[in-house]
Structures are given as structure tokens and as C-alpha cells.
CSV table of N, CA and C in Angstrom, one decimal:
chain,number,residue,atom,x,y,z
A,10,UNK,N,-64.0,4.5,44.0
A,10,UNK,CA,-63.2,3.4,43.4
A,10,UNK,C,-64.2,2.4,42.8
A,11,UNK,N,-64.0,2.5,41.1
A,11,UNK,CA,-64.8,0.5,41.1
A,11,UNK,C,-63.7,0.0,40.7
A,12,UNK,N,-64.5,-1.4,40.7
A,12,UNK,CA,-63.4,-2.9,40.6
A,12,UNK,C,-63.3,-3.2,39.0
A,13,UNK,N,-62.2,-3.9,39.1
A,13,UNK,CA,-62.0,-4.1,37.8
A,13,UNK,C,-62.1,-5.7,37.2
A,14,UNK,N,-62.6,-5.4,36.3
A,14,UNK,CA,-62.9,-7.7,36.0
A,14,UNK,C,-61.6,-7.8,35.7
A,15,UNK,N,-61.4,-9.5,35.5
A,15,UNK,CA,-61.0,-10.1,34.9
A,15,UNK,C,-60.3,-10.2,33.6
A,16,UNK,N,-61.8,-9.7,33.2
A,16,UNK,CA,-61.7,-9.4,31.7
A,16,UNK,C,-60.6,-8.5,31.2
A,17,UNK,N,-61.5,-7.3,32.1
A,17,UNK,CA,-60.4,-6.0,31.8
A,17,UNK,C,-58.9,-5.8,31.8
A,18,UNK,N,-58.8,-6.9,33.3
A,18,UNK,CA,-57.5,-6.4,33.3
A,18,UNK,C,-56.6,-7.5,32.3
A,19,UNK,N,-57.0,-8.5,31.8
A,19,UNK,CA,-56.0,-9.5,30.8
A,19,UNK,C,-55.9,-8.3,29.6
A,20,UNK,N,-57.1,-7.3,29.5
A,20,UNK,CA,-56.6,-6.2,28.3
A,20,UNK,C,-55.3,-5.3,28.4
A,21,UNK,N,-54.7,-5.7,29.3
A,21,UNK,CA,-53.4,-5.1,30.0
A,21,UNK,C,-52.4,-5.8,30.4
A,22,UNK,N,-52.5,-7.3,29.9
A,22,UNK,CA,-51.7,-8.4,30.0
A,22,UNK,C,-51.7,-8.9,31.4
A,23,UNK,N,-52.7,-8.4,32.4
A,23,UNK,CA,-52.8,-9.1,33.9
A,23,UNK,C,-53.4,-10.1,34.1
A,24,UNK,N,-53.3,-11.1,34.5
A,24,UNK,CA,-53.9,-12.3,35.1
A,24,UNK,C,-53.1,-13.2,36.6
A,25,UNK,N,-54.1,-13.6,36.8
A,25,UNK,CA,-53.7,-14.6,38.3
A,25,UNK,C,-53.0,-16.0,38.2
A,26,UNK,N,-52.3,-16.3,38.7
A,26,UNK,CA,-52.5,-17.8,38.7
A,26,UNK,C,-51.9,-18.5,40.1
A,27,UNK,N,-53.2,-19.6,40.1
A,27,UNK,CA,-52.5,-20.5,42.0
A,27,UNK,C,-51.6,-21.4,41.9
A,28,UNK,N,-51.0,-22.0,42.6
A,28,UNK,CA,-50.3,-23.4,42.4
A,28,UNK,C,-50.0,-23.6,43.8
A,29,UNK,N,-50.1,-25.1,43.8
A,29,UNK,CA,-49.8,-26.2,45.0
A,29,UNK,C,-48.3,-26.8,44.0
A,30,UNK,N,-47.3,-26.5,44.4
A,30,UNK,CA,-46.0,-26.6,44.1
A,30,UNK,C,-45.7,-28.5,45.0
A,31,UNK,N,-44.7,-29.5,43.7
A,31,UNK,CA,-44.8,-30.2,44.3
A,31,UNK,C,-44.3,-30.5,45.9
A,32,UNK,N,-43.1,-29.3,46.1
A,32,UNK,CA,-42.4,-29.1,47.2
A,32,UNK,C,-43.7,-28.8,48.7
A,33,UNK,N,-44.9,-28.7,48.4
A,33,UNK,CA,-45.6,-27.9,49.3
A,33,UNK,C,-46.2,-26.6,49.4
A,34,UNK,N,-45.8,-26.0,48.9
A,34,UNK,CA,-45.4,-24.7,48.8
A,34,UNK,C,-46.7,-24.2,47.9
A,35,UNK,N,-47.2,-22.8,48.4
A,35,UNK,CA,-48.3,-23.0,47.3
A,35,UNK,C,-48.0,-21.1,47.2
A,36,UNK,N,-48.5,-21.0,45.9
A,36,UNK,CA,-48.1,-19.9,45.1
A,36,UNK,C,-49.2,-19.4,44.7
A,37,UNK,N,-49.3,-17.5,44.9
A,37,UNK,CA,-50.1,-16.9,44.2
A,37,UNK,C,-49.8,-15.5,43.5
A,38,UNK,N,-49.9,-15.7,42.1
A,38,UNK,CA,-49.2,-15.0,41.3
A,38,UNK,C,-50.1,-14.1,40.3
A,39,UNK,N,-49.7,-13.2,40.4
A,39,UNK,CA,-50.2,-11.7,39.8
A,39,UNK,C,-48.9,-11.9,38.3
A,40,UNK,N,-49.4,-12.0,37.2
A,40,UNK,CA,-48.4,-11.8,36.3
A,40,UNK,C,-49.2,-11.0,35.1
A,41,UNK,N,-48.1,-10.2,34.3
A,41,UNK,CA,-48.2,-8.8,33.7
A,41,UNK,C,-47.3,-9.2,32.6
A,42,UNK,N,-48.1,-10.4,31.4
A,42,UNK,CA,-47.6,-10.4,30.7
A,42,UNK,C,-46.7,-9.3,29.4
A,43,UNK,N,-47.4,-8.4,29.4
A,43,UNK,CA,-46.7,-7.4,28.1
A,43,UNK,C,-45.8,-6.8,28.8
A,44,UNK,N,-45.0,-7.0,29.8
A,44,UNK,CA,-44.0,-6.5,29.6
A,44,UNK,C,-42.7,-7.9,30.7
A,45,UNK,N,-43.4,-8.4,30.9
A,45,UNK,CA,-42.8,-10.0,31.6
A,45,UNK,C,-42.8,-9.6,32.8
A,46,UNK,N,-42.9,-8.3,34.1
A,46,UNK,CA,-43.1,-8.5,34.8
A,46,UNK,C,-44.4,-9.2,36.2
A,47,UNK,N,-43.5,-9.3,37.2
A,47,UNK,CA,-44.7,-10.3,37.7
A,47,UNK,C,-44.6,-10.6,39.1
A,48,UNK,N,-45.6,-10.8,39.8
A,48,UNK,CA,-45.3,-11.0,41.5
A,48,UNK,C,-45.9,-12.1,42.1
A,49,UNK,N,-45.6,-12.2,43.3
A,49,UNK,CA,-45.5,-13.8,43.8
A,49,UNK,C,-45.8,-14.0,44.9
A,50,UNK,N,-46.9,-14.4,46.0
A,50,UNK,CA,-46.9,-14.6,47.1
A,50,UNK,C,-46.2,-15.8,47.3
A,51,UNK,N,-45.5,-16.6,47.8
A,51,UNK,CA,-45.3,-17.9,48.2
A,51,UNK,C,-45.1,-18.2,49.9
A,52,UNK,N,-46.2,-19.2,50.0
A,52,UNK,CA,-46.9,-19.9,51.6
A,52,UNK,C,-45.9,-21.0,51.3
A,53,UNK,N,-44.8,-20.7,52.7
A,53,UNK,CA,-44.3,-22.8,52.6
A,53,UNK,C,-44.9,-23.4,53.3
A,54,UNK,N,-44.7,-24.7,52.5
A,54,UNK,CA,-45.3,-25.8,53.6
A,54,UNK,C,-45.1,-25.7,55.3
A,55,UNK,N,-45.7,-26.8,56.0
A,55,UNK,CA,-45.2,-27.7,57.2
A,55,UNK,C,-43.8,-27.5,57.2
A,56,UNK,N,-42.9,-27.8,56.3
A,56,UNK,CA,-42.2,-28.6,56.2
A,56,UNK,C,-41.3,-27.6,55.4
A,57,UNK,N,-39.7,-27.4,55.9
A,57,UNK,CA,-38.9,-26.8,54.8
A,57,UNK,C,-38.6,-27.3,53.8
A,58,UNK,N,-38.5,-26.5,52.3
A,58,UNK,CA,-38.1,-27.4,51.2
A,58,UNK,C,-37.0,-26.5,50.5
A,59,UNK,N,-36.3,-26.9,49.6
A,59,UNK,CA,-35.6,-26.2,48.4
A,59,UNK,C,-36.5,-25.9,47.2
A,60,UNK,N,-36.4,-25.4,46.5
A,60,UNK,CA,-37.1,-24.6,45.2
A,60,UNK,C,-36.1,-25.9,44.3
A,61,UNK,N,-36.4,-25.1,43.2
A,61,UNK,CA,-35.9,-25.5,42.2
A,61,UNK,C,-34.5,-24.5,41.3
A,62,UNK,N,-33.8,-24.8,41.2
A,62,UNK,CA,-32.3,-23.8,41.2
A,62,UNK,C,-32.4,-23.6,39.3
A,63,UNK,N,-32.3,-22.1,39.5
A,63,UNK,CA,-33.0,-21.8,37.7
A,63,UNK,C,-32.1,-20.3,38.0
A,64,UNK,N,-32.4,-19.6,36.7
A,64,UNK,CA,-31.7,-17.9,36.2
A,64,UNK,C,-32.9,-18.0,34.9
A,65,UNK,N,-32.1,-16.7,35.3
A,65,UNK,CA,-33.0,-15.6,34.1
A,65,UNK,C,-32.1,-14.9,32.9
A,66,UNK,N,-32.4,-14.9,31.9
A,66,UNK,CA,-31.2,-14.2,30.9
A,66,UNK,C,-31.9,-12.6,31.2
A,67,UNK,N,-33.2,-12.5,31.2
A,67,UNK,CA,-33.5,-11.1,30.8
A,67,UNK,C,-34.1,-10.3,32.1
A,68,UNK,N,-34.2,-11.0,33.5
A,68,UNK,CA,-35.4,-10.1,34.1
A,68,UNK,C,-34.2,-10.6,35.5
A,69,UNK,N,-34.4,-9.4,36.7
A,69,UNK,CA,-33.9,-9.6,37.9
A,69,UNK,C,-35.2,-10.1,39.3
A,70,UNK,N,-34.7,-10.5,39.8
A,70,UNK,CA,-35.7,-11.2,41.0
A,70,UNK,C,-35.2,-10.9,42.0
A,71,UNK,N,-36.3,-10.4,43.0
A,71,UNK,CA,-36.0,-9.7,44.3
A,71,UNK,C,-37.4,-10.8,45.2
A,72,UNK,N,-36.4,-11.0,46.4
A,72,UNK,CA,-37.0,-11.7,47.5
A,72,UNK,C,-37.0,-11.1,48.6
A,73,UNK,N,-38.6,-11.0,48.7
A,73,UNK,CA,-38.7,-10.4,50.5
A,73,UNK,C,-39.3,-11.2,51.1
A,74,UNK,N,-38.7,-11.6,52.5
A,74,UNK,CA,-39.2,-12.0,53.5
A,74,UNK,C,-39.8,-11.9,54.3
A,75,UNK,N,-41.6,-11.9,54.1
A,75,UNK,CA,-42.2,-11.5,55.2
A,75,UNK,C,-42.2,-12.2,56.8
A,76,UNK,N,-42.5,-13.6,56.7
A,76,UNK,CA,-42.4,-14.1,57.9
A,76,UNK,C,-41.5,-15.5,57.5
A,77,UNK,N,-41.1,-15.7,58.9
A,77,UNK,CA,-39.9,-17.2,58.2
A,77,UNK,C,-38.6,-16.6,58.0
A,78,UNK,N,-37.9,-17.6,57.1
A,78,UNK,CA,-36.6,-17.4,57.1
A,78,UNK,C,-36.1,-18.7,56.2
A,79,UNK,N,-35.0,-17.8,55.1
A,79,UNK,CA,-34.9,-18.6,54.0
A,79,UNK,C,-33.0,-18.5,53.9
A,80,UNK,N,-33.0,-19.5,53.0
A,80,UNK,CA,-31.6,-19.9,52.7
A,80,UNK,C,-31.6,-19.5,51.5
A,81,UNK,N,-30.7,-19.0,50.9
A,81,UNK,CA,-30.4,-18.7,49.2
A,81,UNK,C,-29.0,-19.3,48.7
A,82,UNK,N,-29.1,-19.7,47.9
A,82,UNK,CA,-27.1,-20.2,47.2
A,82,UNK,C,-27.7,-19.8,45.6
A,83,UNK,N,-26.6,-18.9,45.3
A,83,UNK,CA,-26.1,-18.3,44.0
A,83,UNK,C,-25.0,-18.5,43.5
A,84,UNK,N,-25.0,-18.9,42.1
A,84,UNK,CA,-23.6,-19.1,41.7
A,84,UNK,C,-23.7,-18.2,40.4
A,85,UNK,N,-22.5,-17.5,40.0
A,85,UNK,CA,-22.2,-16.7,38.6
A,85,UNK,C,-20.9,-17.1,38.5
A,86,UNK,N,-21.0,-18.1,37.5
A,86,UNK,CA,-19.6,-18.7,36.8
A,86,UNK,C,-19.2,-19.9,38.0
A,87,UNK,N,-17.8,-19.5,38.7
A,87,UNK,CA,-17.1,-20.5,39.6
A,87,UNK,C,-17.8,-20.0,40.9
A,88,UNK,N,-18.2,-19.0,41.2
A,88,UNK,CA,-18.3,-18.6,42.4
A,88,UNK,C,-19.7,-18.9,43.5
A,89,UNK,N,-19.8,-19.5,44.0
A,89,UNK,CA,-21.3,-19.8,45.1
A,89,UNK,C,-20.9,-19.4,45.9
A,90,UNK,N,-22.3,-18.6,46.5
A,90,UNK,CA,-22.8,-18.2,47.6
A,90,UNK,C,-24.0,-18.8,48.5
A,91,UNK,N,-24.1,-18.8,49.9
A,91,UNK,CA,-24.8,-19.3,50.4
A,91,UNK,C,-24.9,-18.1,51.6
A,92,UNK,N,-26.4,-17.9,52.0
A,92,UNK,CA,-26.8,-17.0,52.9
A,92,UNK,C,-27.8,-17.1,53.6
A,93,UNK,N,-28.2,-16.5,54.7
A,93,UNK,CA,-29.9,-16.4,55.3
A,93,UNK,C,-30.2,-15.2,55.4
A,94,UNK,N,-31.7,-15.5,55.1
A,94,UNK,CA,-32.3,-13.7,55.2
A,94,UNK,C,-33.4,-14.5,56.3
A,95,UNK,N,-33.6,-13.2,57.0
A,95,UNK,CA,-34.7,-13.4,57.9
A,95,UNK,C,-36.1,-12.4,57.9
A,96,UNK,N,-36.8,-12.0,58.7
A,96,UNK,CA,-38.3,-11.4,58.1
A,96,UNK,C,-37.6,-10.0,57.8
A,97,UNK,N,-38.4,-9.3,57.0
A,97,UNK,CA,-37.5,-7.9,56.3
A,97,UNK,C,-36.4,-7.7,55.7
A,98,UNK,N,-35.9,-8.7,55.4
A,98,UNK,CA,-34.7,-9.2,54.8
A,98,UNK,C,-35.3,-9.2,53.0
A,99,UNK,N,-34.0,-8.6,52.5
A,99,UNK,CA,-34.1,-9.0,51.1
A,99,UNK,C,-33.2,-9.6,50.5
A,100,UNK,N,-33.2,-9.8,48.9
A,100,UNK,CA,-32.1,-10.1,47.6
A,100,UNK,C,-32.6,-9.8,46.6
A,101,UNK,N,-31.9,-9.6,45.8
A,101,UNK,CA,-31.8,-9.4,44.4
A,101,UNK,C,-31.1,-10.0,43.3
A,102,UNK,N,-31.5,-11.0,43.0
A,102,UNK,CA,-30.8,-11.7,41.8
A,102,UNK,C,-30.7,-11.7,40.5
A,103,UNK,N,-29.8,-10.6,39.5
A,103,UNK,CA,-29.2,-10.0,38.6
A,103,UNK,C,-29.4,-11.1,37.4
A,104,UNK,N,-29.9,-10.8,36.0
A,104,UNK,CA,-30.1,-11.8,35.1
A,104,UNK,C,-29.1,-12.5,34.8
A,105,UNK,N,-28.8,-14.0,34.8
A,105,UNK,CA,-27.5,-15.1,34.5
A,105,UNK,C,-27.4,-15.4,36.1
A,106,UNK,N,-27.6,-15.1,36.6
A,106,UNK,CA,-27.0,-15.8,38.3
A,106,UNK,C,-28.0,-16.7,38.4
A,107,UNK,N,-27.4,-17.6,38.5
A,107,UNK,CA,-28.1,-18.9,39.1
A,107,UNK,C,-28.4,-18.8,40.4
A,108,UNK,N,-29.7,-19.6,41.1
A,108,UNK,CA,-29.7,-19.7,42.3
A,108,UNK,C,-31.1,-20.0,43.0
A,109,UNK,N,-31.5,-20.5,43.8
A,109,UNK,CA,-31.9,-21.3,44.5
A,109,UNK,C,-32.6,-21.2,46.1
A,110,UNK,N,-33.4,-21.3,46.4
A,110,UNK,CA,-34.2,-20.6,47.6
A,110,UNK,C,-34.9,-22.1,48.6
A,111,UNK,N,-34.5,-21.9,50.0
A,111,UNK,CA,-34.7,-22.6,50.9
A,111,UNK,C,-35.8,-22.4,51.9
A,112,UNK,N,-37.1,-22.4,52.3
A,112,UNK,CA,-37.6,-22.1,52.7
A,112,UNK,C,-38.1,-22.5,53.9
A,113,UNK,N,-38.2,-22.0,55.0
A,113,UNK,CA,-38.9,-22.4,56.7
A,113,UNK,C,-39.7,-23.0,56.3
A,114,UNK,N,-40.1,-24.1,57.4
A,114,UNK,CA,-41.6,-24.3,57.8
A,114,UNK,C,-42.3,-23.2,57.4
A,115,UNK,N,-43.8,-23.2,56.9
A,115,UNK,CA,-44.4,-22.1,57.0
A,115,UNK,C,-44.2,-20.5,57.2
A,116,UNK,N,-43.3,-19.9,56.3
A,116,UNK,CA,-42.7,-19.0,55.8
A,116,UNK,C,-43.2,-18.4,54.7
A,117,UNK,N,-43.8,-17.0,54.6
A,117,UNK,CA,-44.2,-16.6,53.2
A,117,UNK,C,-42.8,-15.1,52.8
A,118,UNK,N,-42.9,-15.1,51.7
A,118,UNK,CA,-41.8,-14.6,50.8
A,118,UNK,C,-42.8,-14.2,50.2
A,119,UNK,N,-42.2,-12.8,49.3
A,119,UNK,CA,-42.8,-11.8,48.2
A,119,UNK,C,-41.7,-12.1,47.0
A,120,UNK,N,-42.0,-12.3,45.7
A,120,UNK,CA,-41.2,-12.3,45.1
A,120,UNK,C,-41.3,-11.7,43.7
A,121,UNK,N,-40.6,-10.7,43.5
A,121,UNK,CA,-41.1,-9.7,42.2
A,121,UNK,C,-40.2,-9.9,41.1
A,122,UNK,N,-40.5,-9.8,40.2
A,122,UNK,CA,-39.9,-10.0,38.7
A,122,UNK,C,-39.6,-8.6,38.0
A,123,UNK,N,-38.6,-8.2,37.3
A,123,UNK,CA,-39.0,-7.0,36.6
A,123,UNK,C,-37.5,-7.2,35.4
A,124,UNK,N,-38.0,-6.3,34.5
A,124,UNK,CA,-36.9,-6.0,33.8
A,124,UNK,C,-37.1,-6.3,32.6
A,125,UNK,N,-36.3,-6.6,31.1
A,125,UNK,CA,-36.5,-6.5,29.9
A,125,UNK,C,-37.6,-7.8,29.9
A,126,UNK,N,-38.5,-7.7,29.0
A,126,UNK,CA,-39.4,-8.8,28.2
A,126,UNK,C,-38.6,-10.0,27.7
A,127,UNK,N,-38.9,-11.1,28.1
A,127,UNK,CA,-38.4,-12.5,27.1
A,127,UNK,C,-39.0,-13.0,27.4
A,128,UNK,N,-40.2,-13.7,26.4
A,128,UNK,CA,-41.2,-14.5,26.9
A,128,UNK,C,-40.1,-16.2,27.5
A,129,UNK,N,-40.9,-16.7,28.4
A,129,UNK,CA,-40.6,-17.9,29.3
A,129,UNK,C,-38.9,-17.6,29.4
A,130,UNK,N,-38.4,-16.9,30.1
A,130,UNK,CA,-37.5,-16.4,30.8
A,130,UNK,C,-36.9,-17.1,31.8
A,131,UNK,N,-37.3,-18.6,32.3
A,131,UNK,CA,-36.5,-19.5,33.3
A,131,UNK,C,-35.9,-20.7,33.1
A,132,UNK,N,-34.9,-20.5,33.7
A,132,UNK,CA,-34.2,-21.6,32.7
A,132,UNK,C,-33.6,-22.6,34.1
A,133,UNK,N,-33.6,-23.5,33.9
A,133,UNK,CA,-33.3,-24.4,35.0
A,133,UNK,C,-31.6,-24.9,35.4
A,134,UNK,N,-31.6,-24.7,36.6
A,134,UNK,CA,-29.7,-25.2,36.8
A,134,UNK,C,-29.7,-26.2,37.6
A,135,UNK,N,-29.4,-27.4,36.6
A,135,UNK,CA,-29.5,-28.5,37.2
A,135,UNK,C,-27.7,-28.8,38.2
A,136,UNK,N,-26.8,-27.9,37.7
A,136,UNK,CA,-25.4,-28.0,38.7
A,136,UNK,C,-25.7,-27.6,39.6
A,137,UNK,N,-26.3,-26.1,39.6
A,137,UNK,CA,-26.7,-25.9,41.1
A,137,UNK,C,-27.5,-26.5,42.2
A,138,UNK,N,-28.6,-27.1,41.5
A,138,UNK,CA,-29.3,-28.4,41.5
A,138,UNK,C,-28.7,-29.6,42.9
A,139,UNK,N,-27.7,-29.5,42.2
A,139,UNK,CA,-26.9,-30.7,42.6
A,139,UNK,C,-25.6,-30.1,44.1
A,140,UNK,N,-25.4,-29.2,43.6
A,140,UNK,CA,-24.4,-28.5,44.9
A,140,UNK,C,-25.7,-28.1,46.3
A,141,UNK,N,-27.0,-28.2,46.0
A,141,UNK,CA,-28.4,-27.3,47.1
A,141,UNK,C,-28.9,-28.5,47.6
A,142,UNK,N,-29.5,-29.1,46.9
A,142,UNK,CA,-30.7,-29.8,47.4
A,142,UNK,C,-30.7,-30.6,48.3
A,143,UNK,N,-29.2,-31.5,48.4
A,143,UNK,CA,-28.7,-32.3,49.6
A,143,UNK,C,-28.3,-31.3,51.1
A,144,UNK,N,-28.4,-30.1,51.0
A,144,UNK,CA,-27.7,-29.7,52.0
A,144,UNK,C,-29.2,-29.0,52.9
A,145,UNK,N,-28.5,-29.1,54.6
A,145,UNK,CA,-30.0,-29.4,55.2
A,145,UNK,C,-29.4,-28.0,56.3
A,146,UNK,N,-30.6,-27.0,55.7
A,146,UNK,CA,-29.9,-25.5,56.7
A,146,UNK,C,-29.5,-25.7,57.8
A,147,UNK,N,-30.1,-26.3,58.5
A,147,UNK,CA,-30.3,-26.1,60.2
A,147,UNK,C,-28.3,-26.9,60.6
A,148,UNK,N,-28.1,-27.3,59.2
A,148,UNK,CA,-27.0,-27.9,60.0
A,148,UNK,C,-25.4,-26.5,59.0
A,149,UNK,N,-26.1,-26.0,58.2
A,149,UNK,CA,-25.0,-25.0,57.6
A,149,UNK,C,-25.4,-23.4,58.6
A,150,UNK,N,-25.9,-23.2,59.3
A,150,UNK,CA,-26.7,-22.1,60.3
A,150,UNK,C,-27.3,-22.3,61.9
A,151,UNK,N,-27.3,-21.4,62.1
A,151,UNK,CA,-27.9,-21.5,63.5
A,151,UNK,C,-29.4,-21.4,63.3
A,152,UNK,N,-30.1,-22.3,63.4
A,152,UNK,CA,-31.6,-21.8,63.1
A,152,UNK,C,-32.4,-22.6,63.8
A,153,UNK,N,-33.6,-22.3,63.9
A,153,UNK,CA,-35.0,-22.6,64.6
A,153,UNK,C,-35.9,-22.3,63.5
A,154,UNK,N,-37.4,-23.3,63.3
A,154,UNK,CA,-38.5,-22.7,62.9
A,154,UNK,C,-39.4,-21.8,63.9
């Protein structure tokens, strides 16, 4: 086996990228531009936070829970949903569903992208926004960190 640069692999649309998210939350992402798919470690903070509540027109998004335990609310059209997954727990969120991710204390999640090409593919839902971010899990669930 050799390794592959940097270089090489952006000849295949791959590259990395880190982020310290303002919520805490820090992110490391494998993304595959030529065809829009793309993967996601995310470390939560100390501290549980909400994401930010967005959809996709063209690509679906699957959440796995490796350790921790997350809240999700999805809405398509009139309808919201709200849920918990716990470690090996998954979702899948279909392109146009809105929705929104809650995360433990110190909780990491996998999160994979796939499906048709649209370059910048996220679109923000500021209704859903507004129905998530006030609401505090521990009191819509039974839960512990």
C-alpha cells in the first residue's frame, strides 16, 4: 500500500476540511467534490447544542451515532417530527425535508452526504429554526449525558 498526497487526491475532487462550529462542535470533513458527496466526523462540545435547521434539494443525509445521543425534528410541508437516536442508531433525511440535529455533551455522529450533484446544496430553515432551538431535550425525553 502507498499513501496518497494531497495533491493527488484533489485530482479526484477530495479534500479535507476542520471546523470549530460556533455551537462548539468541531467538525472533520472528507468532501468529494465532483460528484457532491461527502463525510463528516462531528465531536460535540461540553455542552449540548442544536445545529442549524437547513435541507437539501438534491442530496440525502444519513446520521450515525457513534457515542452520545441526539435529538432530530424534521418537517416536510405541515408535518414535524421529533425523535432520539442513541449510539448505533441511525436517519436518513430525503432531499426537501427540513431538519435539524441536537447533540449530547460530547457525542460524536458520522454524517454522510450522497446523491445527485448541486453545487452548495444547503439551504437554511429559518421556520424550523424557530419551532427547535428553544426547546431543551432533557425536558421533551428521558435522558442523561
Amino acid at each position: 500500500m502507498n499513501p496518497i498526497s494531497d495533491e493527488e487526491a484533489a485530482l479526484f475532487g477530495i479534500a479535507t476540511k476542520y471546523d470549530l462550529m460556533d455551537n462548539g462542535e468541531r467538525r472533520f470533513r472528507l468532501n468529494c467534490s465532483l460528484d457532491g458527496s461527502s463525510y463528516c466526523r462531528t465531536v460535540a462540545s461540553d455542552q449540548g447544542a442544536w445545529q442549524n435547521s437547513h435541507y437539501h434539494k438534491s442530496v440525502s443525509e444519513l446520521y450515525v451515532v457513534q457515542s452520545g445521543w441526539i435529538v432530530y425534528a424534521s418537517k416536510k410541508e405541515s408535518e414535524m417530527k421529533l425523535g432520539i437516536l442513541r449510539q448505533g442508531d441511525n436517519i436518513t433525511f430525503q432531499p426537501g425535508v427540513h431538519h435539524n440535529i441536537y447533540l449530547s455533551s460530547d457525542s460524536v455522529i458520522h454524517t454522510i452526504k450522497y446523491g445527485d450533484y448541486l453545487e452548495n446544496d444547503w439551504f437554511s430553515s429559518p421556520e424550523l429554526d424557530k419551532l427547535t432551538k428553544h426547546l431543551e431535550p432533557k425536558t421533551l425525553f428521558s435522558l442523561s449525558d
